[in-house]
PDB file of C-alpha atoms in Angstrom:
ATOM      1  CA  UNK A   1      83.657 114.314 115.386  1.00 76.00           C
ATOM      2  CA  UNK A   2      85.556 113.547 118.701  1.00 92.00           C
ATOM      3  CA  UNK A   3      87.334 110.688 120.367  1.00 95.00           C
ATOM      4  CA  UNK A   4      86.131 108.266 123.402  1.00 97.00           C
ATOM      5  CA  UNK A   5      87.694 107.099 125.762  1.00 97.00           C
ATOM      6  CA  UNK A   6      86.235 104.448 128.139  1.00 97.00           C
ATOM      7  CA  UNK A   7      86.580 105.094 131.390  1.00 97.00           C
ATOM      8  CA  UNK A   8      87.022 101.455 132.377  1.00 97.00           C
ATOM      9  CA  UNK A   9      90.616 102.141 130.492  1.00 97.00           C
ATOM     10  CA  UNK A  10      91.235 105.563 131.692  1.00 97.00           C
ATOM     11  CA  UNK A  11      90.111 104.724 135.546  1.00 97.00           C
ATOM     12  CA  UNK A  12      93.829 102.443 136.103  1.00 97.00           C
ATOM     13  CA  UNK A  13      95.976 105.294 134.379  1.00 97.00           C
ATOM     14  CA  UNK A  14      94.133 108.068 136.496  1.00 97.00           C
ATOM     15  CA  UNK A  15      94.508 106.652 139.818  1.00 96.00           C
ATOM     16  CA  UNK A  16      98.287 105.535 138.600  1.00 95.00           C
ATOM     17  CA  UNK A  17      98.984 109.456 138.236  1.00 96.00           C
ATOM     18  CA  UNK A  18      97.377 110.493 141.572  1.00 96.00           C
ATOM     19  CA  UNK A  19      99.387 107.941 142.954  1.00 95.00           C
ATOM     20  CA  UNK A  20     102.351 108.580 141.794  1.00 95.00           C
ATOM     21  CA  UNK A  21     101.729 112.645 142.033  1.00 96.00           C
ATOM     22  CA  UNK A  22     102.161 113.176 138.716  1.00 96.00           C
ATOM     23  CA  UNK A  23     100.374 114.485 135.779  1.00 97.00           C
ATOM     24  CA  UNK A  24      98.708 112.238 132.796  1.00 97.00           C
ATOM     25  CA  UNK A  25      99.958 112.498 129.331  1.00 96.00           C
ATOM     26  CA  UNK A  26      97.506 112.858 126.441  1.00 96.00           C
ATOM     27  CA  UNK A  27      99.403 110.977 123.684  1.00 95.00           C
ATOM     28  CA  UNK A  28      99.060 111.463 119.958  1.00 93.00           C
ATOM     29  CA  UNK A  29     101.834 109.022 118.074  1.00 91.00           C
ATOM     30  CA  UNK A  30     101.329 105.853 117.513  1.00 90.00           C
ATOM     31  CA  UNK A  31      97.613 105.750 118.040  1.00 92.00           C
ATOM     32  CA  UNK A  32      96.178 108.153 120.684  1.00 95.00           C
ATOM     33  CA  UNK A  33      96.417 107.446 124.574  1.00 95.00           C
ATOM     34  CA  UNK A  34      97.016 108.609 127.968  1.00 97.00           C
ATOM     35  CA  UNK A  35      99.594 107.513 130.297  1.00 95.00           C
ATOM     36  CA  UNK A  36     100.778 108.575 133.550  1.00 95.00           C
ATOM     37  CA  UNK A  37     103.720 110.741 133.165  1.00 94.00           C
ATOM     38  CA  UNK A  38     105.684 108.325 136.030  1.00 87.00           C
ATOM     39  CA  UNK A  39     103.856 105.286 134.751  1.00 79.00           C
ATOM     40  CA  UNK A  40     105.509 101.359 135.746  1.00 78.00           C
ATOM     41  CA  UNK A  41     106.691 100.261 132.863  1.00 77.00           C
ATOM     42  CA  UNK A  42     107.507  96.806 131.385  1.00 74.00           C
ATOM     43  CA  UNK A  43     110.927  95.054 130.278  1.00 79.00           C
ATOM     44  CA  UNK A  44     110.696  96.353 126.815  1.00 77.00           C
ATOM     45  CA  UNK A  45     110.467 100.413 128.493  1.00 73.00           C
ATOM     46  CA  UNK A  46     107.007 100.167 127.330  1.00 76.00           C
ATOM     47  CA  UNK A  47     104.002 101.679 130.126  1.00 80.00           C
ATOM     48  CA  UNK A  48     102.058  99.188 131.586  1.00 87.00           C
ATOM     49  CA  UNK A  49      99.024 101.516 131.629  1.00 92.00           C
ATOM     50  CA  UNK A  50      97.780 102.965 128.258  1.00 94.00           C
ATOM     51  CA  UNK A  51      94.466 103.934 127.540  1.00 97.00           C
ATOM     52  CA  UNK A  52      93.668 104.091 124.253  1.00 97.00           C
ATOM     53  CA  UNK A  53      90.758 105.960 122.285  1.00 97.00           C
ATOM     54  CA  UNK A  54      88.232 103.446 120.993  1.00 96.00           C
ATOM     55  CA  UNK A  55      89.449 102.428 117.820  1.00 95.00           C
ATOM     56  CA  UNK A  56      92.808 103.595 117.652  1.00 95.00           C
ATOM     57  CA  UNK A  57      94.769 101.160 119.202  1.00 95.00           C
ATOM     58  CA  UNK A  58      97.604 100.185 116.527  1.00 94.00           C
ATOM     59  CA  UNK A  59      97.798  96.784 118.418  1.00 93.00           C
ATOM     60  CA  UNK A  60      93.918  95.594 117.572  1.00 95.00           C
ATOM     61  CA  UNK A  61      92.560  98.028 115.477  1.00 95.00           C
ATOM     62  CA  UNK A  62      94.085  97.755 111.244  1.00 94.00           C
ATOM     63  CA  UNK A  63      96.569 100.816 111.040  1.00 93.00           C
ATOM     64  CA  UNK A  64      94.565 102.403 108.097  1.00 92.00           C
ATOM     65  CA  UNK A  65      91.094 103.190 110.300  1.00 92.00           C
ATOM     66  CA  UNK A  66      92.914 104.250 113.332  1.00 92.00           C
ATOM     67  CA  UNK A  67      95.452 106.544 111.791  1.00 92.00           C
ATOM     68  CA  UNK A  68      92.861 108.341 109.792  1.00 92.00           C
ATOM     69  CA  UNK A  69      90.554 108.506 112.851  1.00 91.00           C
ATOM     70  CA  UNK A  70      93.535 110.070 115.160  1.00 92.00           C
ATOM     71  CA  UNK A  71      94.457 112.171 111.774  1.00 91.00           C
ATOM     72  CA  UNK A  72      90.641 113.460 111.496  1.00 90.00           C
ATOM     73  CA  UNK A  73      90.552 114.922 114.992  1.00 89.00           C
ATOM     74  CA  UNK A  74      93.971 115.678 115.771  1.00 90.00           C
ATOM     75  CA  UNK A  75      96.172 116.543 112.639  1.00 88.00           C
ATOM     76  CA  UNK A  76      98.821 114.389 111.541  1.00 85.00           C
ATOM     77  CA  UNK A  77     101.551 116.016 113.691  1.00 89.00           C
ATOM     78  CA  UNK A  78     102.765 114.051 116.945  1.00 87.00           C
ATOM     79  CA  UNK A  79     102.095 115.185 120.049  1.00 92.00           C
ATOM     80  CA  UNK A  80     102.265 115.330 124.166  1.00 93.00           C
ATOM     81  CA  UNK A  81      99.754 117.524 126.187  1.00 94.00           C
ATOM     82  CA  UNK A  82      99.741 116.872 129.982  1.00 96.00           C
ATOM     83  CA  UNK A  83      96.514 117.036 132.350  1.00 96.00           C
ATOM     84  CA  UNK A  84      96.502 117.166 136.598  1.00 96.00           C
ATOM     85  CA  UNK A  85      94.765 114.120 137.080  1.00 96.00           C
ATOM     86  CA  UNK A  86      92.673 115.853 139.985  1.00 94.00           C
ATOM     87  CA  UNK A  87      90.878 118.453 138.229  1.00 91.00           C
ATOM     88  CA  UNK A  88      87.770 118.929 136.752  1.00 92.00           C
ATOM     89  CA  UNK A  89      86.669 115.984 134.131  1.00 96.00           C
ATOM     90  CA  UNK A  90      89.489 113.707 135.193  1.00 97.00           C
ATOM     91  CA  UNK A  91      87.877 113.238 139.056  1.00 96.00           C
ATOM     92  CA  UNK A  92      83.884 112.740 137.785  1.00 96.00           C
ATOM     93  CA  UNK A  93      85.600 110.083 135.278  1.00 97.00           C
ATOM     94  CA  UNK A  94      87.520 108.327 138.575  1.00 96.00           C
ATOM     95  CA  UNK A  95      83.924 108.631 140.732  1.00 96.00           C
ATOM     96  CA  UNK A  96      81.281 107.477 138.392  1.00 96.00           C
ATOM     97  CA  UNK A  97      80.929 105.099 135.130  1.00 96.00           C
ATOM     98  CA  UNK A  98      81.071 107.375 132.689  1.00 98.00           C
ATOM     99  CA  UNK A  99      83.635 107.944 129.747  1.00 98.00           C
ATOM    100  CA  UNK A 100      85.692 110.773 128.720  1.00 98.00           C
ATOM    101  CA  UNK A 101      84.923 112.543 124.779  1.00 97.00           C
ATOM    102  CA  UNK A 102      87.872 113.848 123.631  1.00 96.00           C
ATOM    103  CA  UNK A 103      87.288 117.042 120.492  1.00 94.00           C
ATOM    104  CA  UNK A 104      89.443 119.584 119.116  1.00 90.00           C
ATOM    105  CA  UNK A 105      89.613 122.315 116.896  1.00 87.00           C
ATOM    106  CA  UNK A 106      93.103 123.938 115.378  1.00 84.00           C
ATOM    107  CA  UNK A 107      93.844 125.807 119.249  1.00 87.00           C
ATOM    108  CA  UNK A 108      92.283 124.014 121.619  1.00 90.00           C
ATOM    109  CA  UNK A 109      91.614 120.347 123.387  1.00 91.00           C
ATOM    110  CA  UNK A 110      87.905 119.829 124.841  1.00 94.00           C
ATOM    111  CA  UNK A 111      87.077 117.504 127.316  1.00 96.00           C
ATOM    112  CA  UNK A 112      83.885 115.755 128.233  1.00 96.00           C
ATOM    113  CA  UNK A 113      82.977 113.324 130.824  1.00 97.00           C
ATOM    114  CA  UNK A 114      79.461 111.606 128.807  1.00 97.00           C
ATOM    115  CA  UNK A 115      77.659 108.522 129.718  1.00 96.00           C
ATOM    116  CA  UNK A 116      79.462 105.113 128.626  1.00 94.00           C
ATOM    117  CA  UNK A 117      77.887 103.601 125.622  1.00 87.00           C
ATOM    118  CA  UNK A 118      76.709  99.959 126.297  1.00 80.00           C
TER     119      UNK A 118
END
């Protein structure tokens, strides 16, 4: 099992990072995203940039398939892990199409830049 996501979504929060020289935040909490750690941000605190794994988004996708989709790959604990945006899998997903596969097992994260679907 592993997580997508598309690169159309990850693409802004990338070059956001590089941008701002800072590193992007894998996010496991209320759904599972990444962010740029020094990300703008809206009235409300919230970042402007989140990309979400297909399918869990709490904001469109019901709360009962995305938390046990998140829950299935990553555990139920909350967590933060954070990424250079200018290494390996992070710069073929800013210079092509493709999409980023997220898997994990009980000590590590893996990270996969794969075709997009259609």
């Amino acid at each position: 099992m592993s997580l997508r996501f598309k690169g159309a979504d990850l693409r802004p929060v990338l070059a956001e990072a590089i941008a701002n020289q800072c590193r992007v935040i894998l996010a496991k909490d209320q759904g599972t995203y990444f962010l740029s750690e020094r990300g703008e941000r809206t009235e409300t605190g919230r970042h402007k940039l989140l990309a979400y794994a297909v399918g869990c988004n709490p904001d469109v996708d019901p709360f009962d398939d995305w938390w046990e989709l998140v829950r299935a790959e990553l555990g139920g604990d909350d967590f933060g892990e954070f990424f250079d945006p200018k290494e390996g899998v992070f710069l073929r997903i800013l210079e092509s199409d493709d999409d980023l596969e997220l898997s994990a097992s009980p000590t590590q994260l893996s990270l996969l830049a794969v075709p997009p679907i259609p």
